[in-house]
Amino acid sequence: MCRVVDLRQAVLAKNDVAAQVLRAELTARGTTVVNLLSSPGSGKTALLERELLLARERGVAVAALTADLATENDAVRLARSGVPVKQVLTDGLCHLEAGMLGRHLDGWLPEDTRLLFVENVGNLVCPATYDLGESLRVVLASVTEGEDKPLKYPTAFGLAQLVVVTKTDIARAVEFDEAAFRAHVQQVNPGVEVVLTSARAGEGLGVLLDRALAAGAGAATHTPVMARQQQSHGHGHGHDHDHGPDHDHGHGPDHDHGHGPDHDHDHGHDHPHVQPAAQPR
């Protein structure tokens, strides 16, 4: 068990180094990275598509990279915005890593990109512990997921710099208790901002873009208590999340989770021009 924990800590430490390097490189060229985390089906892609369209209308040079275990469906949807989009297929890997992200950006990301939105794999467990070199970490949850989501996934919500609630247009129908959700968020991450949004109705549209631009301009971002605690223990991110050797991350049976950020386990696909798909909710 100790060897497994030690290996995991070594992997995370190596990822933190790669994230620091990537953050410095992108900051130097004027690019701000926004890391979006959520469960599958949260409405993350629908909201991001609206934000990308708005960024384009405002003349903001923006790009998006989206990661999934399989299919290029999200990239097809995001490409409708007309901004540069890249799909990364992880072949079963349940999260992105900083080295992996850096390789996919190399030679693809336009030099004038001001904002890069990274749509992480739909998963609130594994991605929560990996720094991607982002300047803003956002966790999204839909009104259909239950008010206790922050308590069930304390690392993901506890390290967020912004929490976004999606699909508020159906909040009344599913009896979403906003007060309870906010209380649970504050329990694991005191002081973090919670934003209500609806990609369909337009509620909260532009807030995510505004917060990302502000972060890129040097505005102070929320520093989670959990992040401060882990920094005091010598960890850059949420490295307190420990899996036993039999924990299933959603990989295939032969997948070795002990790889570092240089492990090339994914494929990238550019989508500069894609035919429109069905309108998301």
Backbone as numpy.savetxt, mean C-alpha at the origin, in Angstrom:
# Nx Ny Nz CAx CAy CAz Cx Cy Cz
12.85 -22.78 16.02 12.02 -21.58 16.02 12.89 -20.33 16.02
13.98 -20.35 16.82 14.86 -19.19 16.88 15.48 -18.90 15.53
15.85 -19.96 14.79 16.47 -19.76 13.48 15.48 -19.12 12.52
14.19 -19.50 12.62 13.17 -18.92 11.75 13.01 -17.43 12.06
12.94 -17.09 13.35 12.80 -15.69 13.75 14.02 -14.88 13.32
15.22 -15.45 13.53 16.45 -14.76 13.15 16.49 -14.51 11.64
16.07 -15.52 10.87 16.06 -15.38 9.41 15.09 -14.29 8.99
13.93 -14.28 9.62 12.93 -13.25 9.28 13.47 -11.86 9.61
14.10 -11.71 10.76 14.65 -10.41 11.12 15.74 -9.98 10.15
16.53 -10.94 9.67 17.58 -10.61 8.70 16.98 -10.15 7.38
15.91 -10.82 6.96 15.23 -10.44 5.72 14.65 -9.04 5.83
13.99 -8.76 6.96 13.39 -7.45 7.16 14.44 -6.35 7.27
15.55 -6.67 7.92 16.63 -5.70 8.03 17.20 -5.36 6.66
17.38 -6.38 5.83 17.89 -6.16 4.48 16.90 -5.33 3.66
15.61 -5.61 3.87 14.58 -4.84 3.16 14.61 -3.39 3.61
14.81 -3.14 4.89 14.85 -1.76 5.39 15.98 -0.97 4.75
17.12 -1.61 4.57 18.25 -0.94 3.94 17.90 -0.58 2.50
17.31 -1.55 1.78 16.91 -1.30 0.39 15.86 -0.20 0.32
14.94 -0.16 1.30 13.89 0.86 1.32 14.49 2.24 1.54
15.47 2.33 2.43 16.10 3.63 2.70 16.82 4.15 1.46
17.49 3.25 0.75 18.20 3.65 -0.47 17.20 4.11 -1.53
16.13 3.33 -1.72 15.12 3.67 -2.72 14.44 4.99 -2.39
14.12 5.20 -1.12 13.48 6.45 -0.70 14.37 7.65 -1.00
15.65 7.50 -0.70 16.59 8.60 -0.96 16.71 8.89 -2.45
16.77 7.84 -3.26 16.90 8.02 -4.71 15.67 8.70 -5.29
14.49 8.25 -4.88 13.26 8.83 -5.43 13.03 10.24 -4.92
13.34 10.48 -3.67 13.20 11.83 -3.13 14.11 12.80 -3.86
15.31 12.35 -4.18 16.28 13.21 -4.88 15.79 13.61 -6.26
14.98 12.74 -6.88 14.46 13.07 -8.22 13.07 13.69 -8.16
12.58 13.93 -6.92 11.30 14.61 -6.76 10.08 13.72 -6.83
10.25 12.41 -6.59 9.13 11.47 -6.65 8.73 11.02 -5.25
7.45 11.14 -4.95 6.90 10.71 -3.68 6.16 9.39 -3.87
6.47 8.39 -3.04 5.82 7.09 -3.13 4.73 6.97 -2.07
3.55 6.52 -2.50 2.43 6.28 -1.61 2.13 4.78 -1.64
2.24 4.13 -0.49 2.02 2.69 -0.37 0.59 2.45 0.10
-0.23 1.79 -0.73 -1.63 1.53 -0.42 -1.82 0.08 -0.02
-2.33 -0.14 1.19 -2.56 -1.49 1.69 -4.03 -1.67 2.02
-4.55 -2.87 1.75 -5.93 -3.17 2.12 -6.18 -4.66 1.93
-7.33 -5.11 2.39 -7.80 -6.46 2.10 -8.29 -6.52 0.67
-8.42 -7.73 0.11 -9.01 -7.85 -1.23 -10.45 -7.34 -1.21
-10.85 -6.67 -2.28 -12.24 -6.22 -2.40 -12.59 -4.98 -1.61
-11.56 -4.23 -1.17 -11.83 -3.03 -0.37 -12.29 -1.84 -1.20
-12.13 -1.91 -2.51 -12.44 -0.76 -3.36 -11.23 0.11 -3.59
-10.06 -0.41 -3.27 -8.81 0.35 -3.41 -8.56 0.76 -4.86
-8.76 -0.16 -5.80 -8.50 0.13 -7.21 -9.48 1.16 -7.75
-10.74 1.05 -7.37 -11.75 2.01 -7.84 -11.43 3.41 -7.36
-11.05 3.54 -6.09 -10.71 4.86 -5.56 -9.44 5.39 -6.22
-8.44 4.52 -6.39 -7.18 4.96 -7.00 -7.40 5.42 -8.43
-8.27 4.76 -9.17 -8.56 5.19 -10.54 -9.11 6.61 -10.56
-10.00 6.92 -9.64 -10.56 8.28 -9.57 -9.48 9.29 -9.19
-8.60 8.92 -8.27 -7.53 9.83 -7.84 -6.53 10.07 -8.97
-6.24 9.05 -9.75 -5.32 9.21 -10.89 -5.92 10.14 -11.94
-7.21 9.98 -12.20 -7.88 10.87 -13.15 -7.83 12.32 -12.68
-8.07 12.51 -11.39 -8.04 13.85 -10.82 -6.64 14.45 -10.90
-5.62 13.62 -10.62 -4.24 14.10 -10.70 -3.91 14.54 -12.12
-4.37 13.77 -13.10 -4.12 14.12 -14.49 -4.81 15.43 -14.84
-6.05 15.60 -14.37 -6.78 16.84 -14.63 -6.06 18.04 -14.03
-5.41 17.83 -12.91 -4.69 18.93 -12.23 -3.29 19.15 -12.80
-2.89 18.29 -13.71 -1.57 18.43 -14.30 -0.45 17.88 -13.45
-0.78 16.98 -12.54 0.22 16.35 -11.68 0.79 15.13 -12.40
2.11 15.07 -12.53 2.75 13.92 -13.16 2.70 12.75 -12.19
1.86 11.77 -12.50 1.60 10.67 -11.58 1.72 9.34 -12.31
2.05 8.28 -11.59 2.13 6.94 -12.15 1.62 5.96 -11.09
1.32 4.74 -11.52 0.82 3.73 -10.59 1.43 2.38 -10.90
1.80 1.68 -9.86 2.25 0.29 -9.98 1.34 -0.55 -9.11
0.79 -1.61 -9.68 -0.14 -2.44 -8.93 0.34 -3.88 -8.90
0.23 -4.52 -7.74 0.74 -5.88 -7.55 -0.39 -6.84 -7.22
-0.35 -7.99 -7.87 -1.32 -9.05 -7.62 -0.64 -10.40 -7.77
-1.23 -11.42 -7.17 -0.71 -12.77 -7.33 -0.90 -13.26 -8.77
-2.01 -12.84 -9.38 -2.32 -13.26 -10.75 -3.28 -12.25 -11.36
-3.38 -12.28 -12.68 -4.22 -11.42 -13.53 -3.67 -10.01 -13.61
-4.05 -9.31 -14.68 -3.66 -7.92 -14.88 -4.88 -7.01 -14.84
-5.93 -7.49 -14.18 -7.20 -6.76 -14.17 -7.08 -5.36 -13.60
-6.35 -5.21 -12.50 -6.26 -3.90 -11.87 -5.49 -2.92 -12.75
-4.43 -3.38 -13.40 -3.67 -2.51 -14.29 -4.52 -2.05 -15.46
-5.36 -2.94 -15.97 -6.25 -2.58 -17.08 -7.19 -1.46 -16.65
-7.72 -1.57 -15.44 -8.64 -0.54 -14.94 -7.91 0.78 -14.71
-6.75 0.72 -14.08 -6.02 1.95 -13.76 -5.51 2.65 -15.02
-5.20 1.87 -16.05 -4.68 2.45 -17.29 -5.71 3.32 -18.00
-6.98 3.17 -17.65 -8.02 4.01 -18.25 -7.83 5.47 -17.88
-7.08 5.73 -16.83 -6.84 7.10 -16.41 -5.88 7.83 -17.35
-5.16 7.06 -18.17 -4.23 7.66 -19.11 -2.85 7.94 -18.55
-2.58 7.52 -17.30 -1.26 7.73 -16.70 -0.44 6.45 -16.86
0.89 6.52 -16.71 1.71 5.32 -16.80 1.34 4.32 -15.69
1.09 3.08 -16.10 0.69 2.03 -15.16 1.52 0.78 -15.43
1.94 0.12 -14.36 2.67 -1.13 -14.51 2.08 -2.19 -13.59
1.90 -3.40 -14.11 1.41 -4.53 -13.33 2.58 -5.40 -12.92
2.60 -5.79 -11.65 3.57 -6.75 -11.16 2.83 -7.99 -10.71
3.17 -9.13 -11.29 2.61 -10.40 -10.88 3.60 -11.09 -9.96
3.18 -11.37 -8.73 4.10 -11.89 -7.72 4.17 -13.42 -7.69
3.35 -14.10 -8.48 3.39 -15.57 -8.54 3.25 -16.21 -7.17
2.36 -15.69 -6.35 2.09 -16.29 -5.05 2.71 -15.57 -3.88
3.66 -14.67 -4.11 4.25 -13.92 -3.02 3.21 -12.92 -2.50
3.04 -12.87 -1.17 1.91 -12.14 -0.60 2.19 -10.67 -0.34
3.33 -10.14 -0.81 3.64 -8.74 -0.56 4.72 -8.28 -1.53
4.86 -6.98 -1.63 5.99 -6.39 -2.35 7.13 -6.14 -1.37
8.35 -6.10 -1.90 9.52 -5.75 -1.11 10.23 -4.59 -1.80
11.05 -3.87 -1.05 11.68 -2.66 -1.58 12.57 -2.96 -2.78
13.38 -4.01 -2.69 14.25 -4.36 -3.81 13.46 -4.73 -5.05
12.37 -5.44 -4.86 11.49 -5.83 -5.95 10.89 -4.60 -6.61
10.42 -3.66 -5.79 9.84 -2.44 -6.33 10.88 -1.65 -7.11
12.07 -1.52 -6.55 13.13 -0.77 -7.21 13.46 -1.31 -8.59
13.50 -2.63 -8.71 13.82 -3.24 -10.01 12.74 -2.94 -11.05
11.49 -2.92 -10.61 10.41 -2.67 -11.56 10.31 -1.19 -11.95
10.81 -0.33 -11.10 10.80 1.09 -11.43 11.95 1.45 -12.36
13.03 0.71 -12.27 14.22 1.01 -13.06 13.93 0.90 -14.55
14.12 2.00 -15.26 13.89 2.02 -16.70 12.44 2.18 -17.11
11.53 2.20 -16.14 10.10 2.35 -16.48 9.53 3.67 -15.98
9.81 4.03 -14.74 9.18 5.21 -14.16 9.66 6.48 -14.86
8.75 7.26 -15.44 9.15 8.51 -16.10 9.90 9.44 -15.15
10.91 10.11 -15.66 11.78 10.94 -14.83 11.03 12.07 -14.13
9.96 12.58 -14.74 9.26 13.73 -14.16 8.14 13.32 -13.21
8.06 12.05 -12.86 6.96 11.58 -12.00 7.01 12.24 -10.63
5.93 12.89 -10.29 5.86 13.58 -8.99 5.29 12.66 -7.91
4.30 11.84 -8.29 3.69 10.90 -7.36 3.67 9.50 -7.96
4.03 8.52 -7.15 3.90 7.12 -7.55 3.03 6.41 -6.53
1.86 5.97 -6.97 0.98 5.19 -6.11 1.30 3.71 -6.30
1.59 3.01 -5.21 1.87 1.59 -5.26 0.70 0.85 -4.62
-0.04 0.11 -5.42 -1.16 -0.68 -4.92 -0.61 -2.05 -4.53
-0.39 -2.25 -3.25 0.21 -3.48 -2.75 -0.74 -4.66 -2.92
-0.21 -5.85 -2.74 -1.03 -7.06 -2.82 -2.15 -6.97 -1.79
-3.36 -7.40 -2.16 -4.50 -7.36 -1.24 -4.30 -8.29 -0.07
-3.86 -7.73 1.06 -3.45 -8.54 2.20 -3.07 -7.58 3.31
-3.59 -7.76 4.51 -3.25 -6.86 5.61 -2.25 -7.47 6.58
-1.67 -8.61 6.22 -0.71 -9.27 7.11 0.71 -9.01 6.63
1.12 -9.71 5.58 2.52 -9.62 5.12 2.95 -8.22 4.70
2.19 -7.49 3.90 2.67 -6.17 3.46 2.90 -5.19 4.59
2.25 -5.41 5.72 2.35 -4.45 6.83 3.76 -4.33 7.38
4.58 -5.35 7.22 5.92 -5.35 7.83 7.02 -4.94 6.86
6.67 -4.62 5.61 7.69 -4.29 4.62 7.61 -2.84 4.20
8.67 -2.10 4.51 8.84 -0.72 4.06 9.21 -0.75 2.58
8.51 0.03 1.77 8.81 0.07 0.33 9.55 1.35 -0.06
9.98 2.11 0.92 10.60 3.38 0.60 9.56 4.47 0.40
8.36 4.24 0.93 7.28 5.21 0.75 7.43 6.41 1.65
6.82 7.51 1.22 6.74 8.71 2.04 5.40 8.80 2.76
4.42 8.04 2.27 3.10 8.02 2.88 2.54 6.61 2.81
2.18 6.05 3.97 1.59 4.71 4.03 0.10 4.86 4.35
-0.74 4.30 3.49 -2.19 4.43 3.62 -2.81 3.05 3.73
-3.68 2.88 4.72 -4.43 1.64 4.86 -5.90 1.94 4.59
-6.51 1.12 3.74 -7.90 1.31 3.36 -8.75 0.15 3.87
-9.99 0.46 4.24 -10.95 -0.56 4.66 -12.33 -0.14 4.21
-13.09 -1.06 3.66 -14.44 -0.72 3.21 -15.43 -0.85 4.36
-16.58 -0.22 4.20 -17.61 -0.27 5.24 -18.18 -1.67 5.41
-17.92 -2.56 4.45 -18.44 -3.92 4.52 -17.55 -4.86 5.33
-16.39 -4.40 5.75 -15.41 -5.29 6.38 -15.55 -5.43 7.89
-16.36 -4.60 8.50 -16.53 -4.70 9.95 -15.74 -3.63 10.69
-16.33 -3.11 11.76 -15.72 -2.03 12.52 -14.49 -2.48 13.31
-14.34 -3.78 13.53 -13.22 -4.27 14.33 -11.98 -4.60 13.51
-11.97 -4.24 12.23 -10.83 -4.54 11.36 -9.51 -4.03 11.94
-9.46 -2.80 12.47 -8.19 -2.32 13.03 -7.68 -3.17 14.19
-8.59 -3.73 14.97 -8.18 -4.56 16.10 -7.69 -5.93 15.63
-8.23 -6.41 14.52 -7.80 -7.70 13.99 -6.46 -7.61 13.28
-6.15 -6.44 12.74 -4.90 -6.24 12.01 -4.17 -5.03 12.58
-3.72 -5.13 13.83 -3.15 -3.95 14.52 -1.86 -3.44 13.91
-1.04 -4.31 13.29 0.20 -3.83 12.69 -0.09 -2.99 11.45
-0.97 -3.48 10.60 -1.31 -2.74 9.38 -1.88 -1.37 9.72
-2.86 -1.34 10.60 -3.49 -0.07 10.96 -2.60 0.74 11.91
-1.82 0.05 12.72 -0.97 0.73 13.68 0.19 1.47 13.07
0.60 1.09 11.86 1.70 1.76 11.17 1.24 2.70 10.07
-0.08 2.85 9.92 -0.61 3.73 8.87 -0.41 5.20 9.20
-0.14 5.98 8.17 -0.05 7.43 8.33 -1.34 8.11 7.89
-2.22 7.31 7.28 -3.54 7.78 6.87 -4.43 6.55 6.73
-5.65 6.64 7.26 -6.62 5.55 7.14 -7.78 6.04 6.28
-8.13 5.25 5.27 -9.20 5.62 4.34 -10.32 4.59 4.41
-11.53 5.07 4.65 -12.72 4.21 4.62 -13.34 4.34 3.24
-13.63 3.21 2.60 -14.18 3.22 1.24 -15.64 2.73 1.22
-16.29 2.98 0.09 -17.66 2.52 -0.18 -18.67 3.10 0.81
-18.47 4.34 1.20 -19.38 4.94 2.18 -20.80 5.13 1.63
-20.96 5.05 0.32 -22.30 5.19 -0.26 -23.23 4.05 0.17
-22.67 2.94 0.65 -23.51 1.83 1.12 -23.38 1.62 2.63
-22.82 2.61 3.32 -22.59 2.47 4.76 -23.89 2.21 5.53
-24.93 2.96 5.18 -26.20 2.77 5.89 -26.80 1.40 5.62
-26.67 0.93 4.39 -27.25 -0.37 4.03 -26.59 -1.52 4.80
-25.29 -1.39 5.05 -24.59 -2.48 5.76 -24.46 -2.18 7.25
-25.09 -1.09 7.69 -25.11 -0.71 9.12 -23.71 -0.51 9.67
-22.89 0.20 8.91 -21.53 0.49 9.34 -21.54 1.46 10.51
-20.84 1.11 11.58 -20.77 1.95 12.77 -19.48 2.77 12.70
-19.60 3.99 12.15 -18.43 4.83 11.96 -17.73 5.16 13.27
-18.50 5.47 14.30 -17.91 5.84 15.59 -17.08 4.70 16.16
-17.59 3.47 16.04 -16.86 2.32 16.57 -15.58 2.09 15.77
-15.67 2.24 14.46 -14.48 2.06 13.63 -13.41 3.08 14.00
-13.81 4.34 14.11 -12.85 5.39 14.46 -12.22 5.12 15.83
-13.02 4.66 16.77 -12.50 4.36 18.10 -11.47 3.24 18.05
-11.72 2.24 17.24 -10.78 1.12 17.12 -9.49 1.54 16.41
-9.61 2.43 15.43 -8.41 2.95 14.76 -7.56 3.71 15.77
-8.20 4.57 16.57 -7.45 5.37 17.54 -6.84 4.50 18.63
-7.46 3.37 18.89 -6.92 2.46 19.90 -5.55 1.92 19.50
-5.39 1.62 18.19 -4.12 1.05 17.73 -3.18 2.10 17.15
-3.73 3.27 16.80 -2.92 4.31 16.16 -3.45 5.69 16.53
-3.19 6.12 17.76 -3.72 7.40 18.23 -3.28 8.57 17.36
-4.26 9.40 16.99 -3.96 10.62 16.26 -3.96 10.51 14.75
-4.07 9.30 14.19 -4.04 9.16 12.74 -5.35 9.69 12.14
-5.24 10.31 10.98 -6.42 10.85 10.30 -7.21 9.73 9.63
-8.53 9.80 9.73 -9.43 8.85 9.07 -10.27 9.63 8.06
-10.23 9.20 6.80 -10.94 9.88 5.73 -12.04 8.97 5.17
-13.22 9.52 4.97 -14.34 8.77 4.41 -14.42 9.03 2.91
-14.55 7.94 2.12 -14.58 8.09 0.66 -15.60 7.17 0.01
-16.00 7.57 -1.17 -16.84 6.73 -2.03 -16.44 6.99 -3.47
-15.87 5.99 -4.13 -15.48 6.15 -5.52 -16.71 6.37 -6.40
-17.83 5.80 -5.99 -19.06 5.93 -6.78 -19.70 7.30 -6.60
-19.84 7.73 -5.36 -20.54 8.99 -5.09 -19.62 10.21 -5.10
-18.32 9.97 -5.05 -17.37 11.08 -5.08 -17.02 11.65 -3.72
-17.54 11.08 -2.64 -17.23 11.59 -1.31 -15.73 11.44 -1.02
-15.13 12.48 -0.53 -13.72 12.43 -0.15 -12.75 12.38 -1.32
-13.26 12.52 -2.53 -12.39 12.44 -3.70 -11.39 13.59 -3.68
-10.11 13.26 -3.85 -9.06 14.26 -3.88 -8.30 14.40 -2.58
-8.86 13.87 -1.49 -8.16 13.97 -0.20 -6.87 13.15 -0.23
-6.93 11.95 -0.76 -5.73 11.12 -0.86 -4.67 11.81 -1.70
-5.07 12.38 -2.81 -4.13 13.10 -3.68 -3.53 14.29 -2.94
-4.37 15.04 -2.24 -3.89 16.21 -1.50 -2.88 15.81 -0.43
-3.17 14.75 0.30 -2.25 14.30 1.36 -0.93 13.82 0.76
-0.99 13.17 -0.38 0.23 12.69 -1.03 1.08 13.86 -1.50
0.44 14.85 -2.10 1.17 16.03 -2.57 1.78 16.79 -1.40
1.05 16.88 -0.31 1.56 17.57 0.87 2.79 16.86 1.42
2.72 15.53 1.47 3.87 14.76 1.95 5.08 14.99 1.05
4.83 15.03 -0.25 5.92 15.27 -1.19 6.52 16.66 -1.07
5.69 17.61 -0.61 6.14 18.98 -0.46 6.85 19.22 0.87
6.93 18.15 1.67 7.65 18.26 2.93 6.80 18.49 4.14
5.48 18.45 3.99 4.59 18.62 5.14 4.77 17.46 6.10
4.64 17.75 7.39 4.80 16.70 8.39 3.70 15.66 8.24
4.07 14.39 8.28 3.10 13.31 8.22 2.96 12.69 9.61
1.86 12.02 9.82 1.60 11.38 11.11 2.67 10.33 11.42
3.19 10.35 12.63 4.15 9.34 13.07 3.46 8.41 14.05
3.13 7.19 13.64 2.41 6.27 14.52 3.22 5.93 15.78
2.52 5.74 16.88 3.18 5.34 18.12 3.92 4.02 17.93
3.32 3.10 17.19 3.96 1.82 16.96 5.28 1.98 16.22
5.33 2.89 15.27 6.57 3.13 14.53 7.65 3.69 15.45
7.26 4.61 16.33 8.23 5.19 17.27 8.77 4.12 18.21
7.89 3.25 18.67 8.31 2.18 19.57 9.30 1.25 18.89
9.03 0.91 17.63 9.90 -0.02 16.93 11.21 0.62 16.54
11.19 1.93 16.25 12.43 2.62 15.96 13.32 2.66 17.19
12.71 2.76 18.36 13.49 2.78 19.60 14.12 1.44 19.89
13.57 0.38 19.27 14.13 -0.96 19.41 15.02 -1.33 18.24
15.29 -0.34 17.36 16.22 -0.58 16.26 15.59 -1.13 15.01
14.25 -1.07 14.91 13.56 -1.58 13.73 12.94 -0.42 12.97
13.03 -0.47 11.66 12.51 0.62 10.85 11.01 0.56 10.64
10.41 -0.65 10.75 8.98 -0.78 10.51 8.40 -1.82 11.45
7.26 -2.37 11.08 6.51 -3.24 11.97 7.09 -4.63 12.06
8.26 -4.78 12.62 8.92 -6.07 12.62 8.54 -6.93 13.81
7.53 -6.48 14.54 7.10 -7.28 15.68 6.21 -8.43 15.26
5.82 -8.46 14.00 4.86 -9.45 13.53 5.61 -10.74 13.22
5.44 -11.75 14.06 6.22 -12.96 13.94 5.33 -14.14 13.55
5.74 -14.88 12.53 5.02 -16.07 12.11 5.79 -17.30 12.55
5.09 -18.30 12.95 5.74 -19.57 13.21 6.11 -20.24 11.91
6.93 -21.33 11.97 7.41 -21.95 10.75 6.31 -22.58 9.92
5.15 -22.84 10.51 4.07 -23.47 9.77 3.04 -22.48 9.26
3.31 -21.18 9.47 2.35 -20.16 9.04 2.29 -20.10 7.52
1.08 -20.13 6.98 0.90 -20.10 5.53 0.67 -18.67 5.08
1.57 -18.12 4.29 1.46 -16.76 3.78 0.67 -16.70 2.50
0.18 -17.82 2.03 -0.49 -17.80 0.74 0.45 -18.16 -0.39
1.67 -18.63 -0.05 2.60 -19.05 -1.09 2.31 -20.49 -1.47
2.86 -20.90 -2.55 2.83 -22.30 -2.91 3.68 -23.08 -1.92
3.53 -24.43 -1.85 4.22 -25.22 -0.85 5.72 -25.19 -0.96
6.26 -24.84 -2.12 7.70 -24.85 -2.27 8.32 -23.48 -2.13
7.50 -22.48 -1.76 8.02 -21.12 -1.71 8.84 -20.92 -0.45
10.04 -20.40 -0.59 10.92 -20.10 0.53 10.76 -18.65 0.91
10.16 -18.41 2.08 9.92 -17.04 2.50 11.16 -16.37 3.06
12.26 -17.08 3.12 13.45 -16.52 3.69 14.30 -15.76 2.72
13.74 -15.30 1.60 14.50 -14.56 0.63 14.64 -13.12 1.03
15.63 -12.46 0.50 15.84 -11.05 0.75 15.23 -10.23 -0.36
15.43 -8.93 -0.32 14.79 -8.05 -1.30 15.32 -8.21 -2.72
16.40 -9.00 -2.89 16.92 -9.21 -4.23 16.31 -10.42 -4.90
15.39 -11.07 -4.21 14.75 -12.26 -4.76 13.80 -11.85 -5.88
14.05 -12.29 -7.10 13.24 -11.89 -8.25 12.16 -12.92 -8.49
10.95 -12.63 -7.96 9.88 -13.61 -8.00 8.65 -13.06 -8.68
8.84 -12.03 -9.52 7.67 -11.36 -10.06 7.91 -10.95 -11.50
6.84 -10.54 -12.12 6.89 -10.13 -13.51 6.20 -8.78 -13.65
6.75 -7.89 -14.44 6.13 -6.58 -14.62 5.60 -6.44 -16.02
4.49 -5.73 -16.13 3.87 -5.50 -17.43 3.41 -4.06 -17.51
3.79 -3.37 -18.58 3.36 -2.00 -18.78 2.03 -1.97 -19.52
1.20 -0.98 -19.18 -0.11 -0.84 -19.82 -0.32 0.60 -20.25
0.40 1.08 -21.28 0.22 2.47 -21.68 -1.13 2.73 -22.33
-1.68 1.75 -23.04 -2.97 1.95 -23.71 -3.78 0.67 -23.57
-4.93 0.76 -22.94 -5.77 -0.41 -22.72 -7.21 -0.03 -23.01
-7.96 -0.94 -23.60 -9.36 -0.68 -23.89 -10.13 -0.62 -22.58
-11.16 0.23 -22.49 -11.95 0.34 -21.26 -12.56 -0.98 -20.84
-12.60 -1.18 -19.52 -13.24 -2.37 -18.96 -14.51 -1.93 -18.27
-15.16 -2.86 -17.56 -16.43 -2.53 -16.89 -16.20 -1.47 -15.83
-17.17 -0.62 -15.64 -17.09 0.47 -14.66 -17.08 -0.11 -13.25
-16.06 0.22 -12.41 -16.04 -0.29 -11.05 -17.06 0.40 -10.17
-17.33 -0.25 -9.03 -18.26 0.37 -8.09 -17.60 1.52 -7.37
